[in-house]
Amino acid sequence: MFDEVYAKTFPEWSLSFFHFMVLDFFFCAIFISFTPHHQPLPPRFHHQTQTHPRKYRHNDHLQGPPSGFYTVSSPLPQPMLTSLQQDILTEDEIFSDAYDFKEIDDIAYEVDCKLITIKAGADVDIGANASAEEAEDTLEDGMITVNDVVYSFRLQSTTFDKKSYLTYLKGYMKAVKAKLAVTNPARVEAFEKGAQALAKKIVGGFKDYEFYVGESMNPDGIVLLLNYREDGITPFFTVWKDGLAEMKV
């Protein structure tokens, strides 16, 4: 019916309304196909938001394990704390996986540390060490130079002569062995063998070590041995592997 009205109104048009609409749609499609469009941004320009556990500040352990989440606008993985190493005898926290460390001869860990310059009482940001020039300028204004692991975990300096250290070590090995007999009996034999070898190494280089204990200063706890790399200035700790328990955070 509409076609009849359309034909009477526009007799010079031979096409029906239906045909007109088909042609109209066709020309619109051609026009759109030649119209420039905005191309999507390359992936690196898109705002990418990822959710990660909150970064661990190196004195967070003084206030309990880190909690909560935050978002970062970066596609790159964010460094984060996942575990702490705790003394199995005293429960003092000794170091975390926020620091570089490696296993040595299946008996100990070597934990890398460094000297940092901070304001007394400030939070430790291991990535924000002052330069030597800045240290010289700011030490007069309440700045101090500290070992980052010592400061972060409140390790306490102690002293031994060779005889007193061997006396301590004998009791400590006995206590760790007793713990292993309960928690991991299959480990006892390897521990005894590795401990003897490491003890000989420590005694052989005894004068090169400085000694630290955990925050509680419990004399029965683990003793960390501080030494320096071949350059004479880069510090690292040697820590008994079997004297530690990993605590996930």
PDB file of C-alpha atoms in Angstrom:
ATOM      1  CA  MET A   1       0.000   0.000   0.000  1.00  0.00           C
ATOM      2  CA  PHE A   2       2.804   2.354   0.904  1.00  0.00           C
ATOM      3  CA  ASP A   3       4.469   1.613  -2.441  1.00  0.00           C
ATOM      4  CA  GLU A   4       1.314   2.675  -4.283  1.00  0.00           C
ATOM      5  CA  VAL A   5       1.133   5.981  -2.427  1.00  0.00           C
ATOM      6  CA  TYR A   6       4.829   6.551  -3.033  1.00  0.00           C
ATOM      7  CA  ALA A   7       4.440   5.826  -6.800  1.00  0.00           C
ATOM      8  CA  LYS A   8       1.513   8.209  -7.144  1.00  0.00           C
ATOM      9  CA  THR A   9       3.327  10.934  -5.266  1.00  0.00           C
ATOM     10  CA  PHE A  10       6.575  10.525  -7.201  1.00  0.00           C
ATOM     11  CA  PRO A  11       5.567   9.072 -10.580  1.00  0.00           C
ATOM     12  CA  GLU A  12       8.918   9.983 -12.142  1.00  0.00           C
ATOM     13  CA  TRP A  13      10.627   7.537  -9.759  1.00  0.00           C
ATOM     14  CA  SER A  14      10.349   4.040 -11.118  1.00  0.00           C
ATOM     15  CA  LEU A  15      11.835   2.309  -8.118  1.00  0.00           C
ATOM     16  CA  SER A  16       9.685   1.161  -5.262  1.00  0.00           C
ATOM     17  CA  PHE A  17      10.314   2.450  -1.789  1.00  0.00           C
ATOM     18  CA  PHE A  18      11.755  -0.915  -0.879  1.00  0.00           C
ATOM     19  CA  HIS A  19      14.287  -0.749  -3.699  1.00  0.00           C
ATOM     20  CA  PHE A  20      15.170   2.794  -2.693  1.00  0.00           C
ATOM     21  CA  MET A  21      15.917   1.711   0.855  1.00  0.00           C
ATOM     22  CA  VAL A  22      18.135  -1.124  -0.392  1.00  0.00           C
ATOM     23  CA  LEU A  23      20.154   1.271  -2.528  1.00  0.00           C
ATOM     24  CA  ASP A  24      20.364   3.771   0.322  1.00  0.00           C
ATOM     25  CA  PHE A  25      21.768   1.107   2.632  1.00  0.00           C
ATOM     26  CA  PHE A  26      24.253   0.054  -0.058  1.00  0.00           C
ATOM     27  CA  PHE A  27      25.629   3.590  -0.565  1.00  0.00           C
ATOM     28  CA  CYS A  28      25.843   4.171   3.192  1.00  0.00           C
ATOM     29  CA  ALA A  29      27.865   0.997   3.553  1.00  0.00           C
ATOM     30  CA  ILE A  30      30.295   2.149   0.848  1.00  0.00           C
ATOM     31  CA  PHE A  31      30.662   5.564   2.500  1.00  0.00           C
ATOM     32  CA  ILE A  32      31.385   4.063   5.901  1.00  0.00           C
ATOM     33  CA  SER A  33      33.947   1.642   4.484  1.00  0.00           C
ATOM     34  CA  PHE A  34      36.015   4.559   3.135  1.00  0.00           C
ATOM     35  CA  THR A  35      35.760   6.675   6.294  1.00  0.00           C
ATOM     36  CA  PRO A  36      39.055   6.650   8.349  1.00  0.00           C
ATOM     37  CA  HIS A  37      38.731   5.074  11.765  1.00  0.00           C
ATOM     38  CA  HIS A  38      40.742   5.523  14.931  1.00  0.00           C
ATOM     39  CA  GLN A  39      43.139   2.636  15.248  1.00  0.00           C
ATOM     40  CA  PRO A  40      43.487   0.973  18.647  1.00  0.00           C
ATOM     41  CA  LEU A  41      46.503   2.045  20.660  1.00  0.00           C
ATOM     42  CA  PRO A  42      49.454  -0.324  20.758  1.00  0.00           C
ATOM     43  CA  PRO A  43      49.326  -2.542  23.831  1.00  0.00           C
ATOM     44  CA  ARG A  44      52.149  -0.686  25.572  1.00  0.00           C
ATOM     45  CA  PHE A  45      50.042   2.506  25.669  1.00  0.00           C
ATOM     46  CA  HIS A  46      47.040   0.948  27.328  1.00  0.00           C
ATOM     47  CA  HIS A  47      46.559   1.596  31.030  1.00  0.00           C
ATOM     48  CA  GLN A  48      47.252  -1.803  32.527  1.00  0.00           C
ATOM     49  CA  THR A  49      46.411  -2.209  36.174  1.00  0.00           C
ATOM     50  CA  GLN A  50      47.577  -5.193  38.141  1.00  0.00           C
ATOM     51  CA  THR A  51      46.969  -6.063  41.739  1.00  0.00           C
ATOM     52  CA  HIS A  52      49.914  -7.166  43.835  1.00  0.00           C
ATOM     53  CA  PRO A  53      50.512  -7.710  47.549  1.00  0.00           C
ATOM     54  CA  ARG A  54      51.825  -4.553  49.152  1.00  0.00           C
ATOM     55  CA  LYS A  55      55.563  -4.114  48.880  1.00  0.00           C
ATOM     56  CA  TYR A  56      57.425  -5.130  52.013  1.00  0.00           C
ATOM     57  CA  ARG A  57      59.233  -2.344  53.828  1.00  0.00           C
ATOM     58  CA  HIS A  58      62.238  -3.771  55.523  1.00  0.00           C
ATOM     59  CA  ASN A  59      61.058  -2.919  59.015  1.00  0.00           C
ATOM     60  CA  ASP A  60      57.494  -4.179  58.495  1.00  0.00           C
ATOM     61  CA  HIS A  61      58.409  -7.271  60.457  1.00  0.00           C
ATOM     62  CA  LEU A  62      58.544  -5.059  63.549  1.00  0.00           C
ATOM     63  CA  GLN A  63      54.823  -4.396  63.144  1.00  0.00           C
ATOM     64  CA  GLY A  64      53.722  -7.855  62.042  1.00  0.00           C
ATOM     65  CA  PRO A  65      53.521  -9.494  58.624  1.00  0.00           C
ATOM     66  CA  PRO A  66      52.538  -7.220  55.735  1.00  0.00           C
ATOM     67  CA  SER A  67      48.873  -7.230  54.775  1.00  0.00           C
ATOM     68  CA  GLY A  68      46.558  -5.527  52.305  1.00  0.00           C
ATOM     69  CA  PHE A  69      46.798  -4.956  48.575  1.00  0.00           C
ATOM     70  CA  TYR A  70      47.474  -2.081  46.259  1.00  0.00           C
ATOM     71  CA  THR A  71      47.229  -1.578  42.513  1.00  0.00           C
ATOM     72  CA  VAL A  72      50.094  -0.599  40.273  1.00  0.00           C
ATOM     73  CA  SER A  73      49.717   0.745  36.753  1.00  0.00           C
ATOM     74  CA  SER A  74      52.499  -1.301  35.226  1.00  0.00           C
ATOM     75  CA  PRO A  75      52.620  -4.558  33.295  1.00  0.00           C
ATOM     76  CA  LEU A  76      55.969  -5.407  34.864  1.00  0.00           C
ATOM     77  CA  PRO A  77      56.182  -7.809  37.834  1.00  0.00           C
ATOM     78  CA  GLN A  78      56.633  -6.048  41.154  1.00  0.00           C
ATOM     79  CA  PRO A  79      59.234  -7.218  43.704  1.00  0.00           C
ATOM     80  CA  MET A  80      57.554  -8.455  46.833  1.00  0.00           C
ATOM     81  CA  LEU A  81      58.230 -10.295  50.049  1.00  0.00           C
ATOM     82  CA  THR A  82      56.894 -13.843  50.212  1.00  0.00           C
ATOM     83  CA  SER A  83      58.676 -15.378  53.195  1.00  0.00           C
ATOM     84  CA  LEU A  84      60.692 -14.748  56.333  1.00  0.00           C
ATOM     85  CA  GLN A  85      63.353 -16.972  57.849  1.00  0.00           C
ATOM     86  CA  GLN A  86      62.770 -17.524  61.560  1.00  0.00           C
ATOM     87  CA  ASP A  87      65.071 -18.992  64.216  1.00  0.00           C
ATOM     88  CA  ILE A  88      63.620 -22.417  65.115  1.00  0.00           C
ATOM     89  CA  LEU A  89      64.798 -22.094  68.728  1.00  0.00           C
ATOM     90  CA  THR A  90      63.932 -18.486  69.600  1.00  0.00           C
ATOM     91  CA  GLU A  91      61.437 -17.525  66.852  1.00  0.00           C
ATOM     92  CA  ASP A  92      63.467 -14.387  66.124  1.00  0.00           C
ATOM     93  CA  GLU A  93      63.116 -13.234  62.518  1.00  0.00           C
ATOM     94  CA  ILE A  94      66.538 -13.394  60.898  1.00  0.00           C
ATOM     95  CA  PHE A  95      66.139 -12.314  57.261  1.00  0.00           C
ATOM     96  CA  SER A  96      63.628 -12.373  54.410  1.00  0.00           C
ATOM     97  CA  ASP A  97      63.570 -13.221  50.723  1.00  0.00           C
ATOM     98  CA  ALA A  98      63.591  -9.489  50.011  1.00  0.00           C
ATOM     99  CA  TYR A  99      67.367  -9.936  50.251  1.00  0.00           C
ATOM    100  CA  ASP A 100      69.526 -11.913  47.847  1.00  0.00           C
ATOM    101  CA  PHE A 101      70.711 -15.173  49.353  1.00  0.00           C
ATOM    102  CA  LYS A 102      71.988 -18.524  48.185  1.00  0.00           C
ATOM    103  CA  GLU A 103      72.420 -21.981  49.637  1.00  0.00           C
ATOM    104  CA  ILE A 104      75.951 -23.164  50.373  1.00  0.00           C
ATOM    105  CA  ASP A 105      76.834 -26.881  50.455  1.00  0.00           C
ATOM    106  CA  ASP A 106      73.322 -27.821  51.634  1.00  0.00           C
ATOM    107  CA  ILE A 107      74.179 -26.596  55.141  1.00  0.00           C
ATOM    108  CA  ALA A 108      74.074 -22.780  55.197  1.00  0.00           C
ATOM    109  CA  TYR A 109      72.763 -19.655  53.494  1.00  0.00           C
ATOM    110  CA  GLU A 110      74.863 -16.719  52.399  1.00  0.00           C
ATOM    111  CA  VAL A 111      72.773 -13.559  52.716  1.00  0.00           C
ATOM    112  CA  ASP A 112      73.902 -10.455  50.849  1.00  0.00           C
ATOM    113  CA  CYS A 113      73.705  -7.202  52.750  1.00  0.00           C
ATOM    114  CA  LYS A 114      75.109  -3.705  52.444  1.00  0.00           C
ATOM    115  CA  LEU A 115      75.801  -0.553  54.379  1.00  0.00           C
ATOM    116  CA  ILE A 116      73.191   2.167  54.011  1.00  0.00           C
ATOM    117  CA  THR A 117      73.008   5.717  55.302  1.00  0.00           C
ATOM    118  CA  ILE A 118      69.734   6.669  56.966  1.00  0.00           C
ATOM    119  CA  LYS A 119      68.301   9.064  59.481  1.00  0.00           C
ATOM    120  CA  ALA A 120      68.246   7.521  62.942  1.00  0.00           C
ATOM    121  CA  GLY A 121      64.901   5.817  63.566  1.00  0.00           C
ATOM    122  CA  ALA A 122      63.802   5.976  59.925  1.00  0.00           C
ATOM    123  CA  ASP A 123      62.292   3.164  57.874  1.00  0.00           C
ATOM    124  CA  VAL A 124      64.818   1.264  55.793  1.00  0.00           C
ATOM    125  CA  ASP A 125      64.386   1.571  52.031  1.00  0.00           C
ATOM    126  CA  ILE A 126      67.028  -0.736  50.625  1.00  0.00           C
ATOM    127  CA  GLY A 127      66.753   0.897  47.208  1.00  0.00           C
ATOM    128  CA  ALA A 128      67.398   4.424  48.427  1.00  0.00           C
ATOM    129  CA  ASN A 129      70.952   4.376  49.695  1.00  0.00           C
ATOM    130  CA  ALA A 130      72.678   7.718  49.917  1.00  0.00           C
ATOM    131  CA  SER A 131      75.825   8.330  47.922  1.00  0.00           C
ATOM    132  CA  ALA A 132      79.187   8.676  49.627  1.00  0.00           C
ATOM    133  CA  GLU A 133      79.105  12.450  49.128  1.00  0.00           C
ATOM    134  CA  GLU A 134      75.610  12.706  50.586  1.00  0.00           C
ATOM    135  CA  ALA A 135      76.653  10.563  53.533  1.00  0.00           C
ATOM    136  CA  GLU A 136      79.526  12.904  54.338  1.00  0.00           C
ATOM    137  CA  ASP A 137      77.200  15.894  54.225  1.00  0.00           C
ATOM    138  CA  THR A 138      74.337  14.401  56.198  1.00  0.00           C
ATOM    139  CA  LEU A 139      75.998  12.331  58.904  1.00  0.00           C
ATOM    140  CA  GLU A 140      76.375  15.538  60.905  1.00  0.00           C
ATOM    141  CA  ASP A 141      72.591  16.025  60.746  1.00  0.00           C
ATOM    142  CA  GLY A 142      71.595  12.868  62.604  1.00  0.00           C
ATOM    143  CA  MET A 143      72.346  10.391  59.821  1.00  0.00           C
ATOM    144  CA  ILE A 144      73.821   6.988  60.599  1.00  0.00           C
ATOM    145  CA  THR A 145      75.420   4.242  58.528  1.00  0.00           C
ATOM    146  CA  VAL A 146      74.048   0.763  59.216  1.00  0.00           C
ATOM    147  CA  ASN A 147      74.031  -2.749  57.825  1.00  0.00           C
ATOM    148  CA  ASP A 148      70.591  -3.121  56.227  1.00  0.00           C
ATOM    149  CA  VAL A 149      69.937  -6.676  57.475  1.00  0.00           C
ATOM    150  CA  VAL A 150      71.174  -5.867  60.981  1.00  0.00           C
ATOM    151  CA  TYR A 151      69.031  -2.736  61.159  1.00  0.00           C
ATOM    152  CA  SER A 152      65.916  -4.242  59.608  1.00  0.00           C
ATOM    153  CA  PHE A 153      65.796  -7.288  61.861  1.00  0.00           C
ATOM    154  CA  ARG A 154      67.334  -5.708  64.961  1.00  0.00           C
ATOM    155  CA  LEU A 155      70.184  -8.162  65.078  1.00  0.00           C
ATOM    156  CA  GLN A 156      72.487  -7.709  68.044  1.00  0.00           C
ATOM    157  CA  SER A 157      76.268  -7.746  67.911  1.00  0.00           C
ATOM    158  CA  THR A 158      78.060 -10.193  70.194  1.00  0.00           C
ATOM    159  CA  THR A 159      81.611 -11.455  70.677  1.00  0.00           C
ATOM    160  CA  PHE A 160      83.334 -14.829  70.946  1.00  0.00           C
ATOM    161  CA  ASP A 161      86.832 -16.102  71.221  1.00  0.00           C
ATOM    162  CA  LYS A 162      87.518 -19.389  69.486  1.00  0.00           C
ATOM    163  CA  LYS A 163      87.081 -21.473  72.628  1.00  0.00           C
ATOM    164  CA  SER A 164      83.770 -19.902  73.684  1.00  0.00           C
ATOM    165  CA  TYR A 165      82.412 -20.157  70.141  1.00  0.00           C
ATOM    166  CA  LEU A 166      83.176 -23.873  69.953  1.00  0.00           C
ATOM    167  CA  THR A 167      81.461 -24.361  73.316  1.00  0.00           C
ATOM    168  CA  TYR A 168      78.393 -22.499  72.027  1.00  0.00           C
ATOM    169  CA  LEU A 169      78.453 -24.384  68.725  1.00  0.00           C
ATOM    170  CA  LYS A 170      78.507 -27.766  70.415  1.00  0.00           C
ATOM    171  CA  GLY A 171      75.339 -26.935  72.374  1.00  0.00           C
ATOM    172  CA  TYR A 172      73.674 -25.330  69.355  1.00  0.00           C
ATOM    173  CA  MET A 173      74.308 -28.329  67.096  1.00  0.00           C
ATOM    174  CA  LYS A 174      72.821 -30.597  69.743  1.00  0.00           C
ATOM    175  CA  ALA A 175      69.674 -28.433  70.010  1.00  0.00           C
ATOM    176  CA  VAL A 176      69.174 -28.263  66.231  1.00  0.00           C
ATOM    177  CA  LYS A 177      69.712 -32.003  65.886  1.00  0.00           C
ATOM    178  CA  ALA A 178      67.035 -32.633  68.528  1.00  0.00           C
ATOM    179  CA  LYS A 179      64.606 -30.421  66.588  1.00  0.00           C
ATOM    180  CA  LEU A 180      65.352 -32.203  63.337  1.00  0.00           C
ATOM    181  CA  ALA A 181      64.836 -35.599  64.959  1.00  0.00           C
ATOM    182  CA  VAL A 182      61.218 -34.545  65.520  1.00  0.00           C
ATOM    183  CA  THR A 183      60.478 -32.458  62.441  1.00  0.00           C
ATOM    184  CA  ASN A 184      62.679 -34.050  59.755  1.00  0.00           C
ATOM    185  CA  PRO A 185      64.479 -37.231  60.902  1.00  0.00           C
ATOM    186  CA  ALA A 186      65.766 -37.999  57.414  1.00  0.00           C
ATOM    187  CA  ARG A 187      67.744 -34.754  57.492  1.00  0.00           C
ATOM    188  CA  VAL A 188      69.777 -35.508  60.653  1.00  0.00           C
ATOM    189  CA  GLU A 189      72.623 -37.417  59.009  1.00  0.00           C
ATOM    190  CA  ALA A 190      73.185 -34.812  56.280  1.00  0.00           C
ATOM    191  CA  PHE A 191      73.054 -32.048  58.886  1.00  0.00           C
ATOM    192  CA  GLU A 192      75.722 -33.656  61.064  1.00  0.00           C
ATOM    193  CA  LYS A 193      78.038 -34.195  58.106  1.00  0.00           C
ATOM    194  CA  GLY A 194      77.587 -30.691  56.710  1.00  0.00           C
ATOM    195  CA  ALA A 195      77.864 -29.052  60.127  1.00  0.00           C
ATOM    196  CA  GLN A 196      81.256 -30.606  60.785  1.00  0.00           C
ATOM    197  CA  ALA A 197      82.614 -29.328  57.478  1.00  0.00           C
ATOM    198  CA  LEU A 198      81.268 -25.809  58.007  1.00  0.00           C
ATOM    199  CA  ALA A 199      82.525 -25.677  61.599  1.00  0.00           C
ATOM    200  CA  LYS A 200      86.054 -26.451  60.373  1.00  0.00           C
ATOM    201  CA  LYS A 201      85.785 -23.673  57.807  1.00  0.00           C
ATOM    202  CA  ILE A 202      84.597 -21.179  60.429  1.00  0.00           C
ATOM    203  CA  VAL A 203      87.362 -22.075  62.857  1.00  0.00           C
ATOM    204  CA  GLY A 204      89.951 -21.835  60.083  1.00  0.00           C
ATOM    205  CA  GLY A 205      88.921 -18.253  59.267  1.00  0.00           C
ATOM    206  CA  PHE A 206      87.733 -17.293  62.736  1.00  0.00           C
ATOM    207  CA  LYS A 207      89.449 -13.904  62.822  1.00  0.00           C
ATOM    208  CA  ASP A 208      87.509 -12.810  59.712  1.00  0.00           C
ATOM    209  CA  TYR A 209      84.059 -13.098  61.288  1.00  0.00           C
ATOM    210  CA  GLU A 210      81.835 -10.784  63.277  1.00  0.00           C
ATOM    211  CA  PHE A 211      78.990 -12.338  65.252  1.00  0.00           C
ATOM    212  CA  TYR A 212      75.320 -11.401  65.567  1.00  0.00           C
ATOM    213  CA  VAL A 213      72.344 -12.886  67.385  1.00  0.00           C
ATOM    214  CA  GLY A 214      68.602 -12.328  67.032  1.00  0.00           C
ATOM    215  CA  GLU A 215      66.580  -9.511  68.530  1.00  0.00           C
ATOM    216  CA  SER A 216      65.776 -11.446  71.723  1.00  0.00           C
ATOM    217  CA  MET A 217      69.512 -11.946  72.407  1.00  0.00           C
ATOM    218  CA  ASN A 218      68.722 -15.479  73.534  1.00  0.00           C
ATOM    219  CA  PRO A 219      72.128 -17.193  74.009  1.00  0.00           C
ATOM    220  CA  ASP A 220      70.662 -20.493  72.804  1.00  0.00           C
ATOM    221  CA  GLY A 221      69.599 -19.073  69.443  1.00  0.00           C
ATOM    222  CA  ILE A 222      71.318 -18.949  66.089  1.00  0.00           C
ATOM    223  CA  VAL A 223      74.528 -16.934  65.669  1.00  0.00           C
ATOM    224  CA  LEU A 224      74.996 -15.239  62.304  1.00  0.00           C
ATOM    225  CA  LEU A 225      78.522 -14.849  60.976  1.00  0.00           C
ATOM    226  CA  LEU A 226      79.332 -11.617  59.156  1.00  0.00           C
ATOM    227  CA  ASN A 227      82.209 -11.613  56.700  1.00  0.00           C
ATOM    228  CA  TYR A 228      83.260  -9.634  53.622  1.00  0.00           C
ATOM    229  CA  ARG A 229      83.679 -10.587  49.979  1.00  0.00           C
ATOM    230  CA  GLU A 230      87.036 -10.623  48.225  1.00  0.00           C
ATOM    231  CA  ASP A 231      86.813  -6.858  47.653  1.00  0.00           C
ATOM    232  CA  GLY A 232      86.991  -6.359  51.423  1.00  0.00           C
ATOM    233  CA  ILE A 233      84.003  -4.006  51.548  1.00  0.00           C
ATOM    234  CA  THR A 234      80.907  -6.017  50.548  1.00  0.00           C
ATOM    235  CA  PRO A 235      79.354  -7.695  53.617  1.00  0.00           C
ATOM    236  CA  PHE A 236      77.439 -10.963  53.745  1.00  0.00           C
ATOM    237  CA  PHE A 237      76.083 -13.238  56.458  1.00  0.00           C
ATOM    238  CA  THR A 238      76.553 -16.983  56.784  1.00  0.00           C
ATOM    239  CA  VAL A 239      73.511 -18.533  58.497  1.00  0.00           C
ATOM    240  CA  TRP A 240      72.884 -22.144  59.461  1.00  0.00           C
ATOM    241  CA  LYS A 241      70.191 -23.460  57.107  1.00  0.00           C
ATOM    242  CA  ASP A 242      68.804 -26.059  59.519  1.00  0.00           C
ATOM    243  CA  GLY A 243      68.503 -23.486  62.279  1.00  0.00           C
ATOM    244  CA  LEU A 244      65.811 -21.642  60.335  1.00  0.00           C
ATOM    245  CA  ALA A 245      62.179 -22.218  59.488  1.00  0.00           C
ATOM    246  CA  GLU A 246      60.487 -20.510  56.560  1.00  0.00           C
ATOM    247  CA  MET A 247      57.420 -18.462  57.437  1.00  0.00           C
ATOM    248  CA  LYS A 248      55.123 -17.492  54.550  1.00  0.00           C
ATOM    249  CA  VAL A 249      53.641 -13.996  54.625  1.00  0.00           C
TER     250      VAL A 249
END
